[in-house]
PDB file of C-alpha atoms in Angstrom:
ATOM      1  CA  UNK Z  18      -0.131  -0.133  -0.254  1.00  0.00           C
ATOM      2  CA  UNK Z  19       1.489   3.559  -0.878  1.00  0.00           C
ATOM      3  CA  UNK Z  20       0.444   7.268  -0.645  1.00  0.00           C
ATOM      4  CA  UNK Z  21       0.157   9.601  -3.318  1.00  0.00           C
ATOM      5  CA  UNK Z  22       3.791  11.257  -2.980  1.00  0.00           C
ATOM      6  CA  UNK Z  23       5.586   7.536  -2.805  1.00  0.00           C
ATOM      7  CA  UNK Z  24       7.421   5.729  -0.169  1.00  0.00           C
ATOM      8  CA  UNK Z  25      10.923   4.649   0.751  1.00  0.00           C
ATOM      9  CA  UNK Z  26      10.566   1.586  -1.043  1.00  0.00           C
ATOM     10  CA  UNK Z  27       8.829   3.112  -4.302  1.00  0.00           C
ATOM     11  CA  UNK Z  28      10.934   6.329  -5.669  1.00  0.00           C
ATOM     12  CA  UNK Z  29       9.383   8.685  -7.573  1.00  0.00           C
ATOM     13  CA  UNK Z  30       9.333   8.946 -11.090  1.00  0.00           C
ATOM     14  CA  UNK Z  31      10.985  11.900 -11.400  1.00  0.00           C
ATOM     15  CA  UNK Z  32      13.865  10.640  -8.902  1.00  0.00           C
ATOM     16  CA  UNK Z  33      15.107   7.722 -11.116  1.00  0.00           C
ATOM     17  CA  UNK Z  34      17.672   8.592 -13.223  1.00  0.00           C
ATOM     18  CA  UNK Z  35      18.001   7.401 -17.048  1.00  0.00           C
ATOM     19  CA  UNK Z  36      20.316   4.178 -17.646  1.00  0.00           C
ATOM     20  CA  UNK Z  37      21.000   5.273 -21.049  1.00  0.00           C
ATOM     21  CA  UNK Z  38      23.069   8.726 -20.875  1.00  0.00           C
ATOM     22  CA  UNK Z  39      26.898   8.447 -19.938  1.00  0.00           C
ATOM     23  CA  UNK Z  40      28.283  10.996 -17.286  1.00  0.00           C
ATOM     24  CA  UNK Z  41      30.872  13.457 -19.150  1.00  0.00           C
ATOM     25  CA  UNK Z  42      33.968  13.762 -17.464  1.00  0.00           C
ATOM     26  CA  UNK Z  43      34.784  17.214 -16.841  1.00  0.00           C
ATOM     27  CA  UNK Z  44      33.154  18.789 -19.984  1.00  0.00           C
ATOM     28  CA  UNK Z  45      34.733  21.553 -21.108  1.00  0.00           C
ATOM     29  CA  UNK Z  46      36.736  22.173 -17.754  1.00  0.00           C
ATOM     30  CA  UNK Z  47      38.324  19.019 -18.313  1.00  0.00           C
ATOM     31  CA  UNK Z  48      40.538  19.657 -21.496  1.00  0.00           C
ATOM     32  CA  UNK Z  49      41.866  22.257 -19.836  1.00  0.00           C
ATOM     33  CA  UNK Z  50      45.215  22.390 -17.545  1.00  0.00           C
ATOM     34  CA  UNK Z  51      45.826  23.918 -14.179  1.00  0.00           C
ATOM     35  CA  UNK Z  52      47.244  26.681 -15.232  1.00  0.00           C
ATOM     36  CA  UNK Z  53      44.883  27.684 -17.968  1.00  0.00           C
ATOM     37  CA  UNK Z  54      42.077  26.623 -15.202  1.00  0.00           C
ATOM     38  CA  UNK Z  55      43.603  29.463 -12.369  1.00  0.00           C
ATOM     39  CA  UNK Z  56      44.200  31.586 -14.975  1.00  0.00           C
ATOM     40  CA  UNK Z  57      40.609  32.028 -15.707  1.00  0.00           C
ATOM     41  CA  UNK Z  58      39.978  31.883 -12.145  1.00  0.00           C
ATOM     42  CA  UNK Z  59      41.954  34.929 -11.962  1.00  0.00           C
ATOM     43  CA  UNK Z  60      40.462  36.873 -14.695  1.00  0.00           C
ATOM     44  CA  UNK Z  61      36.928  36.035 -13.161  1.00  0.00           C
ATOM     45  CA  UNK Z  62      37.263  37.464  -9.955  1.00  0.00           C
ATOM     46  CA  UNK Z  63      39.289  40.711 -11.993  1.00  0.00           C
ATOM     47  CA  UNK Z  64      35.580  40.850 -13.871  1.00  0.00           C
ATOM     48  CA  UNK Z  65      34.069  41.047 -10.793  1.00  0.00           C
ATOM     49  CA  UNK Z  66      35.586  43.281  -8.362  1.00  0.00           C
ATOM     50  CA  UNK Z  67      35.649  45.363 -11.501  1.00  0.00           C
ATOM     51  CA  UNK Z  68      31.317  45.287 -10.867  1.00  0.00           C
ATOM     52  CA  UNK Z  69      32.011  46.533  -7.142  1.00  0.00           C
ATOM     53  CA  UNK Z  70      30.586  49.549  -6.337  1.00  0.00           C
ATOM     54  CA  UNK Z  71      32.666  50.559  -4.256  1.00  0.00           C
ATOM     55  CA  UNK Z  72      32.242  53.622  -1.136  1.00  0.00           C
ATOM     56  CA  UNK Z  73      33.276  57.212  -1.872  1.00  0.00           C
ATOM     57  CA  UNK Z  74      35.623  58.665   1.295  1.00  0.00           C
ATOM     58  CA  UNK Z  75      32.792  60.300   2.845  1.00  0.00           C
ATOM     59  CA  UNK Z  76      30.600  57.388   2.410  1.00  0.00           C
ATOM     60  CA  UNK Z  77      33.668  55.081   4.385  1.00  0.00           C
ATOM     61  CA  UNK Z  78      34.069  58.145   6.930  1.00  0.00           C
ATOM     62  CA  UNK Z  79      30.316  57.859   8.127  1.00  0.00           C
ATOM     63  CA  UNK Z  80      29.799  53.843   7.663  1.00  0.00           C
ATOM     64  CA  UNK Z  81      33.193  53.504  10.126  1.00  0.00           C
ATOM     65  CA  UNK Z  82      32.266  56.156  13.131  1.00  0.00           C
ATOM     66  CA  UNK Z  83      28.852  54.700  12.303  1.00  0.00           C
ATOM     67  CA  UNK Z  84      30.127  51.391  13.517  1.00  0.00           C
ATOM     68  CA  UNK Z  85      33.174  52.051  15.537  1.00  0.00           C
ATOM     69  CA  UNK Z  86      29.856  54.760  17.911  1.00  0.00           C
ATOM     70  CA  UNK Z  87      27.791  51.646  17.490  1.00  0.00           C
ATOM     71  CA  UNK Z  88      30.350  49.269  19.512  1.00  0.00           C
ATOM     72  CA  UNK Z  89      31.256  51.778  21.966  1.00  0.00           C
ATOM     73  CA  UNK Z  90      27.691  51.694  22.307  1.00  0.00           C
ATOM     74  CA  UNK Z  91      27.532  48.084  22.910  1.00  0.00           C
ATOM     75  CA  UNK Z  92      30.423  47.784  25.213  1.00  0.00           C
ATOM     76  CA  UNK Z  93      28.584  50.279  27.386  1.00  0.00           C
ATOM     77  CA  UNK Z  94      25.767  48.271  27.812  1.00  0.00           C
ATOM     78  CA  UNK Z  95      27.212  44.610  28.415  1.00  0.00           C
ATOM     79  CA  UNK Z  96      29.397  46.584  30.805  1.00  0.00           C
ATOM     80  CA  UNK Z  97      26.843  47.524  32.927  1.00  0.00           C
ATOM     81  CA  UNK Z  98      24.740  44.661  32.659  1.00  0.00           C
ATOM     82  CA  UNK Z  99      27.655  43.025  33.939  1.00  0.00           C
ATOM     83  CA  UNK Z 100      27.967  45.007  36.320  1.00  0.00           C
ATOM     84  CA  UNK Z 101      24.446  45.167  38.013  1.00  0.00           C
ATOM     85  CA  UNK Z 102      24.634  41.510  37.596  1.00  0.00           C
ATOM     86  CA  UNK Z 103      27.355  40.953  39.799  1.00  0.00           C
ATOM     87  CA  UNK Z 104      26.655  42.896  42.142  1.00  0.00           C
ATOM     88  CA  UNK Z 105      22.892  40.859  42.514  1.00  0.00           C
ATOM     89  CA  UNK Z 106      24.923  38.141  42.743  1.00  0.00           C
ATOM     90  CA  UNK Z 107      27.396  39.601  45.198  1.00  0.00           C
ATOM     91  CA  UNK Z 108      23.627  40.467  47.387  1.00  0.00           C
ATOM     92  CA  UNK Z 109      22.131  37.193  46.506  1.00  0.00           C
ATOM     93  CA  UNK Z 110      24.926  34.560  48.096  1.00  0.00           C
ATOM     94  CA  UNK Z 111      27.109  36.883  50.232  1.00  0.00           C
TER      95      UNK Z 111
END
């Protein structure tokens, strides 16, 4: 007895791979040597880095300032909470 989805014993039709096709070895990349593949890799890196929109100096200064202020605020918050909890523990446990 099987349900509409199938069972573990009987896989769905889409899960079965056709046996008539042979697996290709490497495709186009398999024909190139390791140095050519490495050169292609670096060319692709340079092409992707050219697509990046780099921030201006003003934006970078603003972002850095915001991050530093946020970190200082979080350090202060954690310090206050830690000080409060340590005093509470001293009060409770003597």
